[in-house]
CSV table of C-alpha atoms in Angstrom, one decimal:
chain,number,residue,atom,x,y,z
A,1,UNK,CA,30.5,-29.1,-84.4
A,2,UNK,CA,30.3,-25.4,-83.5
A,3,UNK,CA,28.4,-24.2,-80.5
A,4,UNK,CA,27.8,-20.3,-80.1
A,5,UNK,CA,26.9,-18.4,-76.9
A,6,UNK,CA,27.6,-14.8,-78.4
A,7,UNK,CA,26.5,-12.8,-81.0
A,8,UNK,CA,27.4,-13.9,-84.5
A,9,UNK,CA,29.5,-11.5,-86.6
A,10,UNK,CA,27.7,-9.0,-88.8
A,11,UNK,CA,26.8,-10.6,-92.0
A,12,UNK,CA,27.0,-14.2,-90.9
A,13,UNK,CA,24.0,-16.5,-91.3
A,14,UNK,CA,22.8,-16.9,-87.9
A,15,UNK,CA,19.2,-18.2,-87.7
A,16,UNK,CA,16.8,-20.0,-89.5
A,17,UNK,CA,13.1,-20.3,-89.0
A,18,UNK,CA,10.0,-22.0,-91.0
A,19,UNK,CA,7.0,-20.5,-91.9
A,20,UNK,CA,4.4,-23.4,-92.4
A,21,UNK,CA,0.5,-23.2,-92.4
A,22,UNK,CA,0.5,-26.1,-89.4
A,23,UNK,CA,3.1,-25.9,-87.0
A,24,UNK,CA,1.8,-29.3,-85.4
A,25,UNK,CA,2.7,-31.0,-88.6
A,26,UNK,CA,6.2,-29.4,-88.6
A,27,UNK,CA,6.7,-30.7,-84.9
A,28,UNK,CA,5.9,-34.1,-85.9
A,29,UNK,CA,8.1,-34.1,-89.1
A,30,UNK,CA,11.1,-32.4,-87.8
A,31,UNK,CA,10.7,-34.1,-84.4
A,32,UNK,CA,11.1,-37.3,-85.9
A,33,UNK,CA,13.7,-36.3,-88.8
A,34,UNK,CA,16.2,-34.3,-86.6
A,35,UNK,CA,15.3,-35.4,-82.9
A,36,UNK,CA,14.3,-31.8,-82.1
A,37,UNK,CA,12.5,-30.6,-79.2
A,38,UNK,CA,10.0,-27.6,-79.4
A,39,UNK,CA,9.0,-25.0,-77.0
A,40,UNK,CA,6.2,-22.8,-77.2
A,41,UNK,CA,7.1,-19.2,-76.6
A,42,UNK,CA,3.5,-18.1,-76.0
A,43,UNK,CA,0.5,-16.2,-76.9
A,44,UNK,CA,2.6,-12.7,-77.1
A,45,UNK,CA,4.7,-14.3,-80.1
A,46,UNK,CA,2.1,-15.8,-82.1
A,47,UNK,CA,3.2,-18.8,-80.5
A,48,UNK,CA,6.5,-19.3,-82.0
A,49,UNK,CA,8.3,-22.5,-81.3
A,50,UNK,CA,11.9,-22.9,-80.6
A,51,UNK,CA,13.5,-25.8,-81.7
A,52,UNK,CA,16.7,-27.4,-79.8
A,53,UNK,CA,18.7,-30.3,-79.9
A,54,UNK,CA,20.9,-31.1,-76.8
A,55,UNK,CA,19.7,-28.1,-75.3
A,56,UNK,CA,21.0,-25.6,-77.9
A,57,UNK,CA,18.6,-23.7,-80.0
A,58,UNK,CA,18.8,-24.6,-83.6
A,59,UNK,CA,15.6,-23.3,-85.4
A,60,UNK,CA,12.2,-21.6,-85.2
A,61,UNK,CA,8.8,-22.7,-86.2
A,62,UNK,CA,6.0,-20.1,-87.0
A,63,UNK,CA,2.8,-20.3,-88.6
A,64,UNK,CA,-1.1,-20.8,-88.7
A,65,UNK,CA,-3.4,-18.2,-90.4
A,66,UNK,CA,-6.6,-16.8,-89.6
A,67,UNK,CA,-9.7,-19.0,-91.5
A,68,UNK,CA,-10.5,-16.1,-93.7
A,69,UNK,CA,-6.9,-16.0,-95.1
A,70,UNK,CA,-4.8,-18.1,-97.6
A,71,UNK,CA,-1.8,-19.5,-96.0
A,72,UNK,CA,1.5,-18.5,-97.6
A,73,UNK,CA,3.8,-21.2,-99.1
A,74,UNK,CA,5.8,-23.3,-96.5
A,75,UNK,CA,9.4,-21.8,-96.3
A,76,UNK,CA,12.4,-21.9,-94.8
A,77,UNK,CA,14.0,-18.2,-94.1
A,78,UNK,CA,17.9,-17.3,-93.6
A,79,UNK,CA,18.6,-14.3,-91.2
A,80,UNK,CA,21.9,-12.6,-91.5
A,81,UNK,CA,23.2,-11.1,-88.0
A,82,UNK,CA,23.8,-7.3,-87.6
A,83,UNK,CA,24.6,-5.2,-84.7
A,84,UNK,CA,22.8,-2.4,-85.8
A,85,UNK,CA,19.2,-3.2,-87.7
A,86,UNK,CA,18.5,0.1,-88.4
A,87,UNK,CA,21.7,1.1,-89.9
A,88,UNK,CA,21.4,-2.2,-92.1
A,89,UNK,CA,18.1,-1.8,-93.0
A,90,UNK,CA,18.9,1.7,-94.3
A,91,UNK,CA,21.6,0.2,-96.4
A,92,UNK,CA,19.6,-2.1,-97.8
A,93,UNK,CA,17.2,0.3,-99.4
A,94,UNK,CA,20.1,2.4,-100.5
A,95,UNK,CA,21.6,-0.4,-102.4
A,96,UNK,CA,18.4,-1.1,-104.1
A,97,UNK,CA,17.1,-3.8,-101.9
A,98,UNK,CA,13.4,-3.9,-100.3
A,99,UNK,CA,12.5,-3.9,-96.7
A,100,UNK,CA,9.5,-6.2,-96.5
A,101,UNK,CA,9.0,-6.1,-92.6
A,102,UNK,CA,10.5,-2.9,-90.8
A,103,UNK,CA,12.7,-3.8,-87.5
A,104,UNK,CA,10.5,-4.9,-84.5
A,105,UNK,CA,11.4,-5.7,-81.4
A,106,UNK,CA,10.9,-9.4,-80.1
A,107,UNK,CA,10.6,-9.0,-76.4
A,108,UNK,CA,14.2,-9.2,-74.9
A,109,UNK,CA,15.3,-11.8,-77.5
A,110,UNK,CA,16.2,-9.1,-80.0
A,111,UNK,CA,15.1,-7.5,-83.2
A,112,UNK,CA,14.3,-8.7,-86.6
A,113,UNK,CA,13.3,-7.6,-90.0
A,114,UNK,CA,12.6,-9.2,-93.2
A,115,UNK,CA,14.2,-8.0,-96.7
A,116,UNK,CA,14.6,-8.8,-100.2
A,117,UNK,CA,17.9,-8.5,-102.1
A,118,UNK,CA,17.7,-6.4,-105.6
A,119,UNK,CA,17.4,-9.8,-107.4
A,120,UNK,CA,14.7,-10.6,-105.2
A,121,UNK,CA,15.8,-13.3,-102.8
A,122,UNK,CA,14.3,-13.0,-99.3
A,123,UNK,CA,16.2,-13.0,-96.2
A,124,UNK,CA,15.8,-12.0,-92.4
A,125,UNK,CA,18.0,-9.9,-90.2
A,126,UNK,CA,18.6,-10.4,-86.6
A,127,UNK,CA,20.0,-8.1,-84.0
A,128,UNK,CA,20.7,-10.3,-80.9
A,129,UNK,CA,19.4,-9.4,-77.5
A,130,UNK,CA,19.0,-12.2,-74.9
A,131,UNK,CA,18.9,-14.9,-77.9
A,132,UNK,CA,22.2,-14.9,-80.1
A,133,UNK,CA,20.8,-17.2,-82.8
A,134,UNK,CA,21.5,-20.8,-83.7
A,135,UNK,CA,23.7,-22.1,-80.6
A,136,UNK,CA,24.9,-25.3,-82.3
A,137,UNK,CA,26.0,-26.0,-86.1
A,138,UNK,CA,27.8,-28.5,-88.3
A,139,UNK,CA,26.4,-31.6,-86.2
A,140,UNK,CA,23.9,-34.0,-87.5
A,141,UNK,CA,20.2,-32.1,-87.2
A,142,UNK,CA,21.6,-28.7,-87.3
A,143,UNK,CA,22.5,-25.9,-89.9
A,144,UNK,CA,25.7,-26.5,-91.7
A,145,UNK,CA,25.2,-24.1,-94.9
A,146,UNK,CA,23.4,-21.3,-96.2
A,147,UNK,CA,23.8,-20.1,-99.8
A,148,UNK,CA,21.9,-17.4,-102.0
A,149,UNK,CA,21.0,-18.5,-105.5
A,150,UNK,CA,19.9,-15.8,-108.0
A,151,UNK,CA,19.4,-15.0,-111.6
A,152,UNK,CA,21.7,-11.8,-111.2
A,153,UNK,CA,25.0,-13.2,-109.7
A,154,UNK,CA,27.2,-9.8,-110.2
A,155,UNK,CA,24.0,-7.7,-108.8
A,156,UNK,CA,23.8,-9.9,-105.8
A,157,UNK,CA,27.3,-10.0,-104.8
A,158,UNK,CA,27.5,-6.3,-105.0
A,159,UNK,CA,24.4,-6.0,-102.8
A,160,UNK,CA,25.9,-8.2,-100.0
A,161,UNK,CA,29.4,-6.4,-100.3
A,162,UNK,CA,27.8,-2.9,-100.0
A,163,UNK,CA,25.3,-3.8,-97.1
A,164,UNK,CA,27.3,-6.4,-95.2
A,165,UNK,CA,30.9,-6.0,-96.1
A,166,UNK,CA,31.0,-9.6,-97.6
A,167,UNK,CA,34.4,-10.4,-99.2
A,168,UNK,CA,34.0,-13.5,-101.8
A,169,UNK,CA,36.2,-16.5,-103.1
A,170,UNK,CA,35.2,-17.0,-106.6
A,171,UNK,CA,34.5,-20.9,-107.2
A,172,UNK,CA,33.3,-20.6,-110.8
A,173,UNK,CA,33.9,-22.9,-113.8
A,174,UNK,CA,32.4,-23.0,-117.1
A,175,UNK,CA,28.4,-23.1,-117.0
A,176,UNK,CA,28.5,-22.9,-113.3
A,177,UNK,CA,29.0,-19.3,-111.2
A,178,UNK,CA,29.5,-19.5,-107.6
A,179,UNK,CA,31.5,-17.8,-104.8
A,180,UNK,CA,31.7,-18.3,-101.0
A,181,UNK,CA,30.7,-15.5,-98.9
A,182,UNK,CA,33.4,-14.3,-96.2
A,183,UNK,CA,33.2,-12.2,-93.0
A,184,UNK,CA,36.5,-11.2,-91.3
A,185,UNK,CA,38.3,-13.8,-93.6
A,186,UNK,CA,36.0,-16.6,-92.7
A,187,UNK,CA,33.8,-18.6,-95.2
A,188,UNK,CA,30.0,-18.0,-93.8
A,189,UNK,CA,27.9,-19.0,-96.7
A,190,UNK,CA,27.8,-18.9,-100.6
A,191,UNK,CA,26.1,-17.1,-103.6
A,192,UNK,CA,25.5,-18.8,-106.9
A,193,UNK,CA,23.8,-18.1,-110.1
A,194,UNK,CA,20.8,-20.4,-110.8
A,195,UNK,CA,21.1,-22.6,-113.9
A,196,UNK,CA,19.6,-21.6,-116.9
A,197,UNK,CA,17.6,-24.9,-116.9
A,198,UNK,CA,16.1,-23.9,-113.5
A,199,UNK,CA,12.3,-23.2,-114.3
A,200,UNK,CA,11.6,-19.5,-114.5
A,201,UNK,CA,9.1,-19.7,-111.8
A,202,UNK,CA,11.5,-20.6,-109.3
A,203,UNK,CA,12.7,-17.2,-107.5
A,204,UNK,CA,15.9,-16.2,-106.4
A,205,UNK,CA,16.2,-17.3,-102.7
A,206,UNK,CA,18.2,-18.1,-99.8
A,207,UNK,CA,18.7,-22.2,-99.2
A,208,UNK,CA,19.2,-24.1,-96.0
A,209,UNK,CA,21.5,-27.2,-95.7
A,210,UNK,CA,21.1,-29.5,-92.5
A,211,UNK,CA,23.8,-32.0,-91.7
A,212,UNK,CA,23.0,-35.3,-91.3
A,213,UNK,CA,25.0,-38.7,-90.9
A,214,UNK,CA,23.6,-40.6,-93.7
A,215,UNK,CA,22.0,-38.7,-97.0
A,216,UNK,CA,20.3,-41.7,-98.3
A,217,UNK,CA,18.9,-42.8,-95.1
A,218,UNK,CA,17.8,-39.3,-94.3
A,219,UNK,CA,16.0,-39.1,-97.9
A,220,UNK,CA,14.3,-42.6,-97.1
A,221,UNK,CA,13.2,-41.1,-93.5
A,222,UNK,CA,11.9,-37.7,-95.2
A,223,UNK,CA,9.5,-39.6,-97.6
A,224,UNK,CA,8.3,-42.0,-94.7
A,225,UNK,CA,7.5,-38.6,-92.8
A,226,UNK,CA,5.3,-37.5,-95.8
A,227,UNK,CA,8.0,-35.2,-97.1
A,228,UNK,CA,9.4,-35.6,-100.8
A,229,UNK,CA,12.5,-35.9,-102.8
A,230,UNK,CA,13.2,-33.0,-105.1
A,231,UNK,CA,16.6,-34.1,-106.3
A,232,UNK,CA,18.3,-37.4,-105.8
A,233,UNK,CA,21.4,-37.6,-103.7
A,234,UNK,CA,24.5,-37.0,-105.3
A,235,UNK,CA,28.0,-36.6,-104.4
A,236,UNK,CA,30.2,-33.4,-104.1
A,237,UNK,CA,33.7,-32.4,-103.2
A,238,UNK,CA,31.9,-31.1,-100.0
A,239,UNK,CA,30.0,-34.3,-99.1
A,240,UNK,CA,26.6,-36.2,-100.4
A,241,UNK,CA,23.8,-34.1,-100.9
A,242,UNK,CA,20.2,-34.5,-101.5
A,243,UNK,CA,17.2,-31.8,-101.8
A,244,UNK,CA,13.7,-32.5,-100.2
A,245,UNK,CA,10.9,-30.7,-99.4
A,246,UNK,CA,9.1,-31.6,-95.7
A,247,UNK,CA,5.2,-32.6,-95.2
A,248,UNK,CA,4.1,-29.0,-95.9
A,249,UNK,CA,6.4,-28.6,-99.1
A,250,UNK,CA,9.1,-26.3,-97.4
A,251,UNK,CA,12.4,-26.8,-99.2
A,252,UNK,CA,15.5,-27.8,-97.9
A,253,UNK,CA,19.0,-29.8,-98.5
A,254,UNK,CA,20.5,-32.3,-96.4
A,255,UNK,CA,24.3,-33.2,-96.6
A,256,UNK,CA,26.6,-35.8,-95.2
A,257,UNK,CA,29.9,-33.9,-94.9
A,258,UNK,CA,33.3,-35.3,-95.7
A,259,UNK,CA,35.5,-35.0,-92.6
A,260,UNK,CA,38.1,-32.3,-93.0
A,261,UNK,CA,41.2,-34.7,-92.3
A,262,UNK,CA,39.5,-37.5,-95.2
A,263,UNK,CA,41.9,-38.5,-98.2
């Protein structure tokens, strides 16, 4: 378990939020699945919902569209920390990325922006004000891993190194390209090549992983709550994983981590 009461280091995945057509459905799903509590931040924020566990913020939810507009697909967004959002936005543009939502203030909470790397993977930026980001990680019901999956591994690595100063530890093997992202010598996420068998209509993206106590039981619960299974649970050196969608189609992963002292 990791708790955080200060801003996350630059380049660290520091926040995740969910864009959905119907926030009420998200409350029902994630409240039952992860025991999250939700607090509406008011009309001035578009009724943004802060999700918390044990009194600590763990995610956000936003949604709802005017009747005459088509709702975007439900999706999770990963935000990377920055202490100077304007400088980071400039670096994104200078290194072939695209700024989709320019920096904007979120009251006293901080500043955000939305961007895409040169391979098309969308991510957010968060400059902490009164809100640092995720306040609890690596415990059941919270964020435990973030990774960028792309179709141009080398281009993406160069981009994140130039913009955020990421270093990498290569974990690739035959038919598998993957590296961990490091900030200040500490692993904070990953970056991988989408396998050839992944359908062409699946875009490069950042994936979110939530920790659970029992992956198989969580998959059952997901389907009971109206979600679905994308990939059957499988075992990895880091824990038992599954890929699922929520009751509005947003993809995420769940993992039962192997204790660090396990044989």
